[in-house]
Coordinates of C-alpha atoms and ligand atoms in Angstrom, one line a residue:
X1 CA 107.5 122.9 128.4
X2 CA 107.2 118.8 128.8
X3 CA 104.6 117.6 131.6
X4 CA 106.6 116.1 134.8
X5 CA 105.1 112.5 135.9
X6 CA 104.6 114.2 140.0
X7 CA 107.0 111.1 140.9
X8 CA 109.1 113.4 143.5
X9 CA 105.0 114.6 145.2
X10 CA 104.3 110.4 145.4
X11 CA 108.1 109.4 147.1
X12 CA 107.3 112.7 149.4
X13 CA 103.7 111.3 150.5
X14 CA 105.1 108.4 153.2
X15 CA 102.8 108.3 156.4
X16 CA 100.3 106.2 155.9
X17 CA 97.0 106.0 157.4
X18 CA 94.8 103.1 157.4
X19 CA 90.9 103.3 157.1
X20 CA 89.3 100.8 158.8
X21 CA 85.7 101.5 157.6
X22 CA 84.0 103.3 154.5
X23 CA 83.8 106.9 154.3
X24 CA 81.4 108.7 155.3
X25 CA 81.1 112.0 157.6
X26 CA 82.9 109.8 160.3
X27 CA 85.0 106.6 159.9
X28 CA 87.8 104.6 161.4
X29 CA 91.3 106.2 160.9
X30 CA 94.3 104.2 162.7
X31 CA 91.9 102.4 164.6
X32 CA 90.0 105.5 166.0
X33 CA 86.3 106.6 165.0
X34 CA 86.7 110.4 163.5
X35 CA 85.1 112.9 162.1
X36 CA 86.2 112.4 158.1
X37 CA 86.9 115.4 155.6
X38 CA 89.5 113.4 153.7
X39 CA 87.9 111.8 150.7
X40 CA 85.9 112.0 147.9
X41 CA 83.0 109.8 148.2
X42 CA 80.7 113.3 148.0
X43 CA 77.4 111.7 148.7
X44 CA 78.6 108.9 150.9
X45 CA 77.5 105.8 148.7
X46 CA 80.3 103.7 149.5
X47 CA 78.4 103.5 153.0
X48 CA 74.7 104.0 150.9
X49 CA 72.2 100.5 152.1
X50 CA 71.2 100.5 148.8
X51 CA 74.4 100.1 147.2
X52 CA 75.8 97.8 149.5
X53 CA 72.6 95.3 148.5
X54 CA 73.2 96.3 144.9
X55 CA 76.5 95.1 145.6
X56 CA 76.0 92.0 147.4
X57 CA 73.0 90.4 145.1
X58 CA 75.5 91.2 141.9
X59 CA 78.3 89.5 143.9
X60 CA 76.1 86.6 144.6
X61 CA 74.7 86.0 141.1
X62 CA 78.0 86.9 138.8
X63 CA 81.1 86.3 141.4
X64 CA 84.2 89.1 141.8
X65 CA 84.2 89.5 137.8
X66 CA 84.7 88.0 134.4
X67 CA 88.0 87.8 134.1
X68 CA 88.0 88.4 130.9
X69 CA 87.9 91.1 128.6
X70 CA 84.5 92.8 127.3
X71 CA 84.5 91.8 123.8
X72 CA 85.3 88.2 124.6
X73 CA 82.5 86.6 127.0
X74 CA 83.2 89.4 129.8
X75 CA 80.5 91.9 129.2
X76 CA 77.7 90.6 131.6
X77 CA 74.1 92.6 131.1
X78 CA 75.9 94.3 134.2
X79 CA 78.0 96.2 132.1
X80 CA 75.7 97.4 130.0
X81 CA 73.0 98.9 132.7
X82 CA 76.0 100.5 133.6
X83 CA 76.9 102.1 130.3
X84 CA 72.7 102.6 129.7
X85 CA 72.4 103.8 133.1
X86 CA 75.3 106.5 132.4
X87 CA 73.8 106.9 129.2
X88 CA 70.9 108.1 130.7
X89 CA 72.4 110.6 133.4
X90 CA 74.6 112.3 131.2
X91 CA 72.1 112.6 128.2
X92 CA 74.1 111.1 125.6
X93 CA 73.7 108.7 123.0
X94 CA 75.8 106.2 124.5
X95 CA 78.8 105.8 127.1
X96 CA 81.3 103.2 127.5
X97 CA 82.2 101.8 131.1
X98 CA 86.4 101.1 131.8
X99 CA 87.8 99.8 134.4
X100 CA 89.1 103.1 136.0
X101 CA 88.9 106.1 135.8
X102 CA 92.7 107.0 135.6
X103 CA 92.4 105.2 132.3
X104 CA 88.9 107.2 130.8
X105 CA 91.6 109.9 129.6
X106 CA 94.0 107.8 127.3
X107 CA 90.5 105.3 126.0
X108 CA 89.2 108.9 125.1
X109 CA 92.4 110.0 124.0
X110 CA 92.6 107.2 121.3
X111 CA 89.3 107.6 120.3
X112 CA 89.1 110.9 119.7
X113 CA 92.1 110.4 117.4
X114 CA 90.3 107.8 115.5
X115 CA 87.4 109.8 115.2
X116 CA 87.9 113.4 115.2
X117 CA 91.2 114.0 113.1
X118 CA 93.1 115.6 115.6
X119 CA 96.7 117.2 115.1
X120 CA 98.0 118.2 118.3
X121 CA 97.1 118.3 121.9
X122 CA 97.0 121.3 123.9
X123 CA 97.4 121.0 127.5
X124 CA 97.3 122.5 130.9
X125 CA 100.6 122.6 132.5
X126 CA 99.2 121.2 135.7
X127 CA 97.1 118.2 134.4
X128 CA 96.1 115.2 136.6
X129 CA 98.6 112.3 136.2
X130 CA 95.8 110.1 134.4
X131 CA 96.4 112.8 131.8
X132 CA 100.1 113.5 132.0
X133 CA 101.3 109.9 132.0
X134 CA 99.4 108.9 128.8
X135 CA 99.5 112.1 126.2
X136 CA 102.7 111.8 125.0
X137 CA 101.9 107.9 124.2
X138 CA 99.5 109.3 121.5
X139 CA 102.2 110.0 118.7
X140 CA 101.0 113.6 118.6
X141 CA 103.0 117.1 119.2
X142 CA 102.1 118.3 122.8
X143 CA 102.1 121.9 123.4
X144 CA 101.2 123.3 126.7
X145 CA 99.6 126.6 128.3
X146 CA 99.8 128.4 131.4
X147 CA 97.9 126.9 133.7
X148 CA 94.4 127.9 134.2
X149 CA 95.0 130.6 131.9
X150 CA 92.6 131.3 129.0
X151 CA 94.9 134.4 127.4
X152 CA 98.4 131.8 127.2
X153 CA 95.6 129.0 125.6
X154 CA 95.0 131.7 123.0
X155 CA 98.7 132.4 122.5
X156 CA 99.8 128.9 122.4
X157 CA 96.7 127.9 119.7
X158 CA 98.1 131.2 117.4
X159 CA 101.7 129.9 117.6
X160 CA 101.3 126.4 117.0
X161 CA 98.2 125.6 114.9
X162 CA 99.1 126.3 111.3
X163 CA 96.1 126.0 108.3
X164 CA 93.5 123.1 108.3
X165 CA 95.1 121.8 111.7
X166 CA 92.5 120.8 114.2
X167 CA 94.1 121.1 118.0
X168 CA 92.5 119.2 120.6
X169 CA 93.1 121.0 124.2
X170 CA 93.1 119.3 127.1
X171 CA 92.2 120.2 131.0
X172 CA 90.8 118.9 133.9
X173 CA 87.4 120.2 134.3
X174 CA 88.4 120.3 138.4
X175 CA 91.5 120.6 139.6
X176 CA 91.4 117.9 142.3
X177 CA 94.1 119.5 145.0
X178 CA 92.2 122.8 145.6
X179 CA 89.1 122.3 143.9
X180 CA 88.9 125.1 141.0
X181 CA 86.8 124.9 138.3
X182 CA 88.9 125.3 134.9
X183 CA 87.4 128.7 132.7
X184 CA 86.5 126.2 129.8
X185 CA 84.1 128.7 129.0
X186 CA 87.2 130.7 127.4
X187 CA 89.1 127.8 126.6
X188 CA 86.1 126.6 124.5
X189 CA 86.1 130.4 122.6
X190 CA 89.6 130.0 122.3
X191 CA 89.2 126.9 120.2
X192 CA 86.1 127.4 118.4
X193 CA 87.8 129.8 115.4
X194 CA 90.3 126.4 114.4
X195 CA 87.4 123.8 114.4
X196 CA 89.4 122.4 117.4
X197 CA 87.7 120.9 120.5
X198 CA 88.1 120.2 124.1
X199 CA 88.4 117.1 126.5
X200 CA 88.0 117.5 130.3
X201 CA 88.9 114.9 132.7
X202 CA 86.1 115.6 134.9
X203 CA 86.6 113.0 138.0
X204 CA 85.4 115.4 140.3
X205 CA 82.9 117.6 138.3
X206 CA 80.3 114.4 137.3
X207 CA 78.1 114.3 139.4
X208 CA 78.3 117.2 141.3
X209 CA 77.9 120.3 139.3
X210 CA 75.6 121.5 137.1
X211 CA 71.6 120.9 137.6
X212 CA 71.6 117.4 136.6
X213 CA 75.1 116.4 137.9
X214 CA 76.4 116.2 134.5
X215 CA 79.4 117.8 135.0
X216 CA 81.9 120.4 133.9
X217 CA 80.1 121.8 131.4
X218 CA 76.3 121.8 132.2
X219 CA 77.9 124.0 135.1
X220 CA 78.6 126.6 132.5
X221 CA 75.8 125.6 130.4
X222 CA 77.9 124.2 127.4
X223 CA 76.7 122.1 125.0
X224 CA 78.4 121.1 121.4
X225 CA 79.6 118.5 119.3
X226 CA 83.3 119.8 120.2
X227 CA 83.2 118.9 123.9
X228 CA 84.3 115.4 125.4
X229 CA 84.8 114.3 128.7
X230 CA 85.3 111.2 130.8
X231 CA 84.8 110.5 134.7
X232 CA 85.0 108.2 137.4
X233 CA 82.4 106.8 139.2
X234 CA 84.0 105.9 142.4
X235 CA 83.6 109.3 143.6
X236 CA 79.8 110.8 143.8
X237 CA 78.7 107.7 142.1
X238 CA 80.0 105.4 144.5
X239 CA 81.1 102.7 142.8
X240 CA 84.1 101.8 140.8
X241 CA 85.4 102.5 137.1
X242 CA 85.7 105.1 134.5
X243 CA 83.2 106.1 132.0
X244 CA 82.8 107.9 128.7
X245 CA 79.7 109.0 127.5
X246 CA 79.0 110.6 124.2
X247 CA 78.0 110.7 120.5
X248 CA 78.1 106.6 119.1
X249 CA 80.9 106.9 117.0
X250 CA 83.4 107.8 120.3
X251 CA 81.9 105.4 122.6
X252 CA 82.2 102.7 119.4
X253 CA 85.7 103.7 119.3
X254 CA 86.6 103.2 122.4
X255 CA 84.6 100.2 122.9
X256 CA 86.9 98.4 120.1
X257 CA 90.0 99.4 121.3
X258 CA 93.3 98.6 123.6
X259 CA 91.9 99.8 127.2
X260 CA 88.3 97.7 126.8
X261 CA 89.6 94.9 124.7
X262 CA 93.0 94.8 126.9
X263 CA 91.8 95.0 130.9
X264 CA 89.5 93.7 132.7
X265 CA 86.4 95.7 133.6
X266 CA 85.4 96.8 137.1
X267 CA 84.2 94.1 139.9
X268 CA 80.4 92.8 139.8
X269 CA 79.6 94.2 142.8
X270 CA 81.3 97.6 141.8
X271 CA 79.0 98.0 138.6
X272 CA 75.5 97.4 140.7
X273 CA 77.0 100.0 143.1
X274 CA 77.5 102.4 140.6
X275 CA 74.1 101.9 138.8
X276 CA 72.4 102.5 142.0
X277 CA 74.3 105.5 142.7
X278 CA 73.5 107.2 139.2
X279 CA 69.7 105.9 140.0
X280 CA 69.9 107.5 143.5
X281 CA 71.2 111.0 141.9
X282 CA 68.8 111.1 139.1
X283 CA 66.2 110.6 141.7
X284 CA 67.4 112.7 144.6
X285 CA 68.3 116.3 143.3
X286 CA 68.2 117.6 146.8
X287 CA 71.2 115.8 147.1
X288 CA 73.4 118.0 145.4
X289 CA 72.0 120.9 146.5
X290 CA 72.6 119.9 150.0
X291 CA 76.3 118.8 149.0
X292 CA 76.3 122.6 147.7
X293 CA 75.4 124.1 150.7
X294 CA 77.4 122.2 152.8
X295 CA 80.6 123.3 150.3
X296 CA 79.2 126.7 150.6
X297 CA 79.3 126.5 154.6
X298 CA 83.2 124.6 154.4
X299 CA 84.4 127.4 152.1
X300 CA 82.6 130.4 153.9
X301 CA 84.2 129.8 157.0
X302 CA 87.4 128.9 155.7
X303 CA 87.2 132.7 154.0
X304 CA 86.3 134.0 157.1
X305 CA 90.0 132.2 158.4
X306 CA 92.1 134.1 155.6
X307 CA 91.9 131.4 153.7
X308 CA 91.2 132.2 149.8
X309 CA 88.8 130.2 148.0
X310 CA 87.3 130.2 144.6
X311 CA 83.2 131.1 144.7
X312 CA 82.0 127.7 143.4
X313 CA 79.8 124.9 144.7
X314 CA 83.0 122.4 144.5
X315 CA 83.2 120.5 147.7
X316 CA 86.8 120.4 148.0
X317 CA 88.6 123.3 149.3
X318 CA 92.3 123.5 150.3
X319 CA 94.7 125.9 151.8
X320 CA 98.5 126.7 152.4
X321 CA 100.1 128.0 155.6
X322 CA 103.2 129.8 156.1
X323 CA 105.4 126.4 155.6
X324 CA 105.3 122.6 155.3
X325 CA 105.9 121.9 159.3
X326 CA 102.9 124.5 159.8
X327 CA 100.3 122.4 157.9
X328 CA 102.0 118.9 159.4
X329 CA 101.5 120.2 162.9
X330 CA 97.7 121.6 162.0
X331 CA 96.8 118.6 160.4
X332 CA 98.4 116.1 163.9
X333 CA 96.5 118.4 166.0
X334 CA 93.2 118.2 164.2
X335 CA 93.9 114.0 164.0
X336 CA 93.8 114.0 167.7
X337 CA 91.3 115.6 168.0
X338 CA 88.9 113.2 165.9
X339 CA 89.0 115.3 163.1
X340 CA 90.4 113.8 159.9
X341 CA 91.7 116.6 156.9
X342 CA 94.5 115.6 154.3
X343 CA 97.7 116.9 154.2
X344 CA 98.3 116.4 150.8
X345 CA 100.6 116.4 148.0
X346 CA 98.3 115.6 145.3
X347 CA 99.0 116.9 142.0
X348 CA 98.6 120.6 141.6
X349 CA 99.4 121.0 145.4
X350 CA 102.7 122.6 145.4
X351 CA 106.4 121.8 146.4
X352 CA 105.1 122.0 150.2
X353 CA 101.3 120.8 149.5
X354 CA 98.5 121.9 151.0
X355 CA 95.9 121.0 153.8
X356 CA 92.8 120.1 152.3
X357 CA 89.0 119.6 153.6
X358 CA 86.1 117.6 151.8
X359 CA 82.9 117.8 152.5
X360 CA 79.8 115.2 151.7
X361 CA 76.1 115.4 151.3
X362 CA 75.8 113.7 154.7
X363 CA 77.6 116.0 156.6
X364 CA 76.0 117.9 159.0
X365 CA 75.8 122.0 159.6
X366 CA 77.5 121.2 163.3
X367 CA 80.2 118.7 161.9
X368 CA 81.1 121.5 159.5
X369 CA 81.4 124.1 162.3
X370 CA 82.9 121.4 164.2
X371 CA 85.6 121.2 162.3
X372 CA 86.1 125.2 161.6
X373 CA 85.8 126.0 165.2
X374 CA 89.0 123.3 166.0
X375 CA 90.8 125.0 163.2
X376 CA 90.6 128.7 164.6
X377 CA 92.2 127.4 167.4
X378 CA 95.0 126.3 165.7
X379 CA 95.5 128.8 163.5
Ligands
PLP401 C1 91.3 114.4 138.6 C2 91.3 112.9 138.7 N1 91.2 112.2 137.6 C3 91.2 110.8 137.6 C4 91.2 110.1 138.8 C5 91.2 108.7 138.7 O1 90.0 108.1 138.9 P1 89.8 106.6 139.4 O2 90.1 106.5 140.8 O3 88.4 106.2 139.0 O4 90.8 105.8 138.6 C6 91.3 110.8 140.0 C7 91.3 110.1 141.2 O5 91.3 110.5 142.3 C8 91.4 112.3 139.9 O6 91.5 113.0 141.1

């Protein structure tokens, strides 16, 4: 099976909605102040005081950017608080910052390849695009495996990995359309018996889950040499650009090649954003576990609506109703009302999509209930 690019789920995405402030647990949609579950900002630091100085003292002493490359004269000591900063959070020796992160997948795809000796990738048939549009550029066989599904993983690795062949397989650590966690858990038992190892596009898991907000796998409490990752931080970080951390030799890699040699890193003021963001979640645990409670809350009362949902602290939860007109009329009624969800075709979301409800640290019980309350009466 080849990966589709999810051209036919952008072309079908045409209404457009325009935000006319930053998000938060209300904002400005078509010119009217609602109450926001459509994004995912999780902690709100896009609208965070302290980031917004960050940004504006960075803008004021280095301008928009470089506008050149990092390895020429466009790494400012910016850059690298980021990078120590990230460092820091995730526990790693190092990380490297790129300028999205869309691209943290193919930077950590090339490195690995320089680095770990890999023969093949194995892949979740329903990867995010920042993975399916870039695998097939590495000059490797791609194989893929059901998706989510731990047993096909196995079946795939017997059938394709012949003697002294090191597979690396490949996953989003959260789906981003409905919010599941990934069993990497299995996937990582799976591979462990061929030497092979595993990279995660975890977007939505940094930051969120585990104790620290490291992630994916300090969710399941994983921990090896055999276990990459990259991540954004324009979600729960709230500010702009992809990172990598890890062992020296990857982040080195990286740091020589195409993506940070070839593109221009994030704005100024993005980077001082996202420092402060890492600062504010290293200092502030009770901010996950009250983005935790408030997912909790979201995805209890959806249950209670008929609606499944998988038993994690992920703040993103979607659903599917009977048909595509259904979700389109729900999701009008809720807009006005003041209540913003998505009606989304993001990847993973189905021929017909899904309606889909974020929450953030800064929501509140009765915004939550709020919205639940308007949505039994719809439903
Ligand atoms: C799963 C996933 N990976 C990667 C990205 C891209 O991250 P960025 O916006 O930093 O490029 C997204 C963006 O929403 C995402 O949902």
């Amino acid at each position: 099976m080849t990966l589709g690019l999810g051209i036919r789920s952008l072309l079908a995405q045409s209404v457009v909605y325009l935000m006319g402030g930053p998000p938060g647990p209300e904002t400005i949609i078509n010119g009217r102040r609602c109450l926001y579950f459509g994004g995912t900002g999780y902690y709100a630091f896009q609208e965070h005081p302290e980031l917004i100085r960050a940004a504006h003292e960075a803008l004021d002493k280095y301008g928009m950017h470089t506008a050149t490359s990092r390895n020429i004269y466009g790494t400012t000591p910016l850059y690298r608080e980021v990078e120590e900063k990230a460092a820091q959070f995730f526990g790693t020796e190092d990380a490297v910052y790129l300028p999205s992160g869309y691209l943290s997948n193919i930077a950590g795809f090339q490195g690995l390849i320089q680095t770990g000796q890999y023969d093949m990738f194995v892949v979740d048939a329903e990867p995010h695009w920042s993975i399916s549009d870039f695998i097939y550029a590495m000059r490797k066989p791609v194989y893929t495996f059901a998706h989510g599904d731990p047993d096909d993983l196995r079946k795939q690795l017997k059938a394709h990995v012949q003697a002294g062949e090191r597979p690396l397989v490949v996953s989003d650590g959260i789906f981003p359309t409905f919010g599941v966690v990934a069993p990497i858990r299995e996937y990582f038992q799976a591979v462990e018996p061929y030497q092979g190892a595993i990279w995660i596009d975890d977007a939505h898991g940094v930051g969120v889950l585990g104790a620290h907000g490291r992630g994916t796998y300090e969710y399941y409490g994983l921990a090896s040499d055999n276990l990459f990752f990259g991540g954004t931080l324009s979600k729960s970080v709230g500010g702009h650009g992809g990172i990598v951390p890890g062992k020296k030799n990857l982040v080195q890699a990286i740091r020589a090649g195409h993506i940070v040699n070839g593109a221009n890193a994030s704005p100024s003021p993005a980077a001082a954003a996202a420092v402060q963001g890492m600062t504010l979640l290293m200092e502030h645990p009770e901010l996950r576990e009250r983005l935790w409670m408030n997912a909790r809350t979201l995805k209890a009362g959806l249950k209670q609506l008929g609606f499944p949902m998988q038993d994690s602290p992920v703040p993103i939860a979607a659903w599917r109703l009977k048909s595509g007109e259904e979700m389109d009329r729900i999701h009008a009624e809720l807009l006005k009302r003041e209540i913003c969800i998505q009606r989304t075709r993001y990847v993973g979301g189905g021929p017909e999509g899904a309606l889909r409800a974020v929450v953030f640290a800064t929501h509140t019980t009765g915004q939550i209930e709020r919205l639940l309350a308007e949505l039994k009466s719809l439903v």
